[in-house]
């Protein structure tokens, strides 16, 4: 096993431990973006989730991006060719986000020093629920093993988020059931 392969394996192990240890989506997402940025040695990483109307991508967690960049404006799926393609289930690479028309905020990418962007979808069964992005400060062509690593992390992230959502739904049902039982017992 080469040093790079060992690093990816160790990172996947760490991500799996976080996913398995917490039902807090915020904590899981924060750990994932920090782990991905460190392992892939990229400028930044972000994880965005679709809103309930499936029109915008909302920031779930980020690492390595400035507050100014985060507040640049909403990521509207119809206006972001990059995310629109990724949400169809395929990984997408932009070599230069500063000039590519598929990147919604080219001027903000320039001021943030972002060059290449790799985006992979977060899929639950066959439905996209968000995207995982990595950003570089120099133009980069990602190798197949780097893309596969990010896709595996995206799949683990999607499973973790779905588990947290299901846990919260079960918790809500349980609370309603207990409240209903107390009302019946009081009568």
Tab-separated table of C-alpha atoms in Angstrom, residues 11-165:
chain	number	residue	atom	x	y	z
A	11	UNK	CA	-9.240	8.957	6.326
A	12	UNK	CA	-12.089	6.600	5.373
A	13	UNK	CA	-11.635	4.806	8.674
A	14	UNK	CA	-11.872	8.141	10.527
A	15	UNK	CA	-14.964	9.221	8.561
A	16	UNK	CA	-16.654	5.868	9.239
A	17	UNK	CA	-15.889	6.234	12.961
A	18	UNK	CA	-17.484	9.715	13.042
A	19	UNK	CA	-20.521	8.529	11.078
A	20	UNK	CA	-20.971	5.586	13.425
A	21	UNK	CA	-20.399	7.553	16.638
A	22	UNK	CA	-22.799	10.454	16.254
A	23	UNK	CA	-26.378	11.155	15.216
A	24	UNK	CA	-25.669	14.876	15.174
A	25	UNK	CA	-25.651	15.904	11.499
A	26	UNK	CA	-23.767	19.139	12.221
A	27	UNK	CA	-20.929	17.349	13.984
A	28	UNK	CA	-20.690	14.647	11.329
A	29	UNK	CA	-20.590	17.186	8.490
A	30	UNK	CA	-17.930	19.329	10.212
A	31	UNK	CA	-15.697	16.308	10.806
A	32	UNK	CA	-16.121	15.106	7.232
A	33	UNK	CA	-15.151	18.388	5.521
A	34	UNK	CA	-12.100	18.836	7.775
A	35	UNK	CA	-10.987	15.237	7.173
A	36	UNK	CA	-11.446	15.491	3.390
A	37	UNK	CA	-9.534	18.793	3.122
A	38	UNK	CA	-6.618	17.421	5.153
A	39	UNK	CA	-6.465	14.069	3.345
A	40	UNK	CA	-6.754	15.460	-0.187
A	41	UNK	CA	-4.482	18.415	0.674
A	42	UNK	CA	-6.869	20.912	-0.941
A	43	UNK	CA	-7.588	24.552	-0.138
A	44	UNK	CA	-11.114	23.896	1.133
A	45	UNK	CA	-14.073	21.536	1.304
A	46	UNK	CA	-17.796	22.136	1.695
A	47	UNK	CA	-20.912	20.043	2.082
A	48	UNK	CA	-24.216	21.504	0.888
A	49	UNK	CA	-27.716	20.074	1.234
A	50	UNK	CA	-30.779	20.738	-0.902
A	51	UNK	CA	-33.544	22.803	0.646
A	52	UNK	CA	-37.030	21.366	1.040
A	53	UNK	CA	-38.147	22.903	-2.280
A	54	UNK	CA	-35.110	21.383	-4.064
A	55	UNK	CA	-34.204	24.764	-5.561
A	56	UNK	CA	-31.157	25.812	-3.500
A	57	UNK	CA	-28.146	24.229	-1.874
A	58	UNK	CA	-27.720	25.231	1.760
A	59	UNK	CA	-24.352	25.176	3.507
A	60	UNK	CA	-24.112	22.221	5.874
A	61	UNK	CA	-20.437	22.560	6.780
A	62	UNK	CA	-17.261	24.036	5.342
A	63	UNK	CA	-13.539	24.032	5.991
A	64	UNK	CA	-10.967	26.470	4.595
A	65	UNK	CA	-13.379	29.037	3.137
A	66	UNK	CA	-13.600	32.635	4.381
A	67	UNK	CA	-16.743	34.054	5.978
A	68	UNK	CA	-16.982	36.510	3.082
A	69	UNK	CA	-17.052	33.678	0.568
A	70	UNK	CA	-19.633	31.749	2.573
A	71	UNK	CA	-21.902	34.816	2.592
A	72	UNK	CA	-21.577	35.390	-1.177
A	73	UNK	CA	-25.217	34.516	-1.822
A	74	UNK	CA	-27.437	31.488	-2.304
A	75	UNK	CA	-26.416	28.595	-4.529
A	76	UNK	CA	-29.417	28.398	-6.828
A	77	UNK	CA	-29.415	25.028	-8.572
A	78	UNK	CA	-30.835	26.410	-11.835
A	79	UNK	CA	-28.020	29.001	-12.003
A	80	UNK	CA	-25.220	26.630	-11.006
A	81	UNK	CA	-24.448	24.367	-13.967
A	82	UNK	CA	-21.831	22.594	-11.859
A	83	UNK	CA	-24.268	21.558	-9.134
A	84	UNK	CA	-27.094	20.914	-11.596
A	85	UNK	CA	-24.924	18.274	-13.314
A	86	UNK	CA	-23.693	16.773	-10.026
A	87	UNK	CA	-27.223	16.453	-8.656
A	88	UNK	CA	-28.007	14.160	-11.587
A	89	UNK	CA	-25.654	11.669	-9.928
A	90	UNK	CA	-22.274	12.306	-11.576
A	91	UNK	CA	-19.009	13.768	-10.311
A	92	UNK	CA	-18.094	17.041	-12.045
A	93	UNK	CA	-14.728	18.809	-12.306
A	94	UNK	CA	-14.201	22.460	-13.202
A	95	UNK	CA	-10.565	23.156	-14.034
A	96	UNK	CA	-10.942	26.903	-13.535
A	97	UNK	CA	-13.953	28.131	-11.557
A	98	UNK	CA	-12.856	31.736	-12.149
A	99	UNK	CA	-13.612	31.496	-15.888
A	100	UNK	CA	-16.010	28.549	-16.295
A	101	UNK	CA	-19.603	29.627	-16.973
A	102	UNK	CA	-20.874	26.623	-14.976
A	103	UNK	CA	-19.662	28.248	-11.749
A	104	UNK	CA	-22.296	30.598	-10.339
A	105	UNK	CA	-19.949	33.000	-8.486
A	106	UNK	CA	-16.865	33.345	-10.747
A	107	UNK	CA	-15.882	36.765	-9.381
A	108	UNK	CA	-16.093	35.497	-5.786
A	109	UNK	CA	-13.985	32.456	-6.727
A	110	UNK	CA	-11.349	34.858	-8.087
A	111	UNK	CA	-11.251	36.937	-4.887
A	112	UNK	CA	-11.196	33.761	-2.724
A	113	UNK	CA	-8.333	32.292	-4.770
A	114	UNK	CA	-10.292	29.247	-5.908
A	115	UNK	CA	-9.209	27.592	-9.175
A	116	UNK	CA	-10.359	23.981	-9.615
A	117	UNK	CA	-13.511	22.553	-8.056
A	118	UNK	CA	-14.513	18.883	-7.859
A	119	UNK	CA	-18.134	18.173	-6.938
A	120	UNK	CA	-19.665	14.791	-6.122
A	121	UNK	CA	-23.331	14.131	-5.301
A	122	UNK	CA	-24.647	12.912	-1.952
A	123	UNK	CA	-27.010	10.128	-2.966
A	124	UNK	CA	-29.626	8.369	-0.839
A	125	UNK	CA	-30.766	5.409	-2.896
A	126	UNK	CA	-31.108	7.076	-6.322
A	127	UNK	CA	-32.020	10.558	-5.084
A	128	UNK	CA	-29.483	13.377	-4.639
A	129	UNK	CA	-29.746	15.217	-1.317
A	130	UNK	CA	-26.732	17.506	-1.700
A	131	UNK	CA	-23.139	17.809	-2.859
A	132	UNK	CA	-19.637	17.506	-1.464
A	133	UNK	CA	-17.117	19.926	-3.009
A	134	UNK	CA	-13.365	20.319	-2.826
A	135	UNK	CA	-11.586	23.504	-3.931
A	136	UNK	CA	-7.955	24.024	-4.968
A	137	UNK	CA	-5.932	27.212	-5.272
A	138	UNK	CA	-4.182	25.997	-8.461
A	139	UNK	CA	-5.601	24.364	-11.566
A	140	UNK	CA	-5.736	20.639	-10.971
A	141	UNK	CA	-6.860	17.522	-12.781
A	142	UNK	CA	-7.984	15.076	-10.117
A	143	UNK	CA	-6.843	11.482	-10.504
A	144	UNK	CA	-9.297	8.605	-10.512
A	145	UNK	CA	-8.323	7.489	-7.000
A	146	UNK	CA	-8.954	11.022	-5.675
A	147	UNK	CA	-12.388	11.124	-7.318
A	148	UNK	CA	-13.250	7.663	-5.982
A	149	UNK	CA	-12.149	8.654	-2.476
A	150	UNK	CA	-14.432	11.709	-2.555
A	151	UNK	CA	-17.324	9.625	-3.927
A	152	UNK	CA	-16.936	7.081	-1.102
A	153	UNK	CA	-16.895	9.861	1.501
A	154	UNK	CA	-19.989	11.406	-0.139
A	155	UNK	CA	-21.798	8.062	0.065
A	156	UNK	CA	-20.871	7.654	3.742
A	157	UNK	CA	-22.008	11.238	4.389
A	158	UNK	CA	-25.354	10.612	2.712
A	159	UNK	CA	-25.879	7.464	4.822
A	160	UNK	CA	-25.006	9.367	8.004
A	161	UNK	CA	-27.377	12.218	7.192
A	162	UNK	CA	-30.193	9.817	6.297
A	163	UNK	CA	-29.632	7.868	9.535
A	164	UNK	CA	-29.775	11.099	11.546
A	165	UNK	CA	-32.988	12.142	9.751
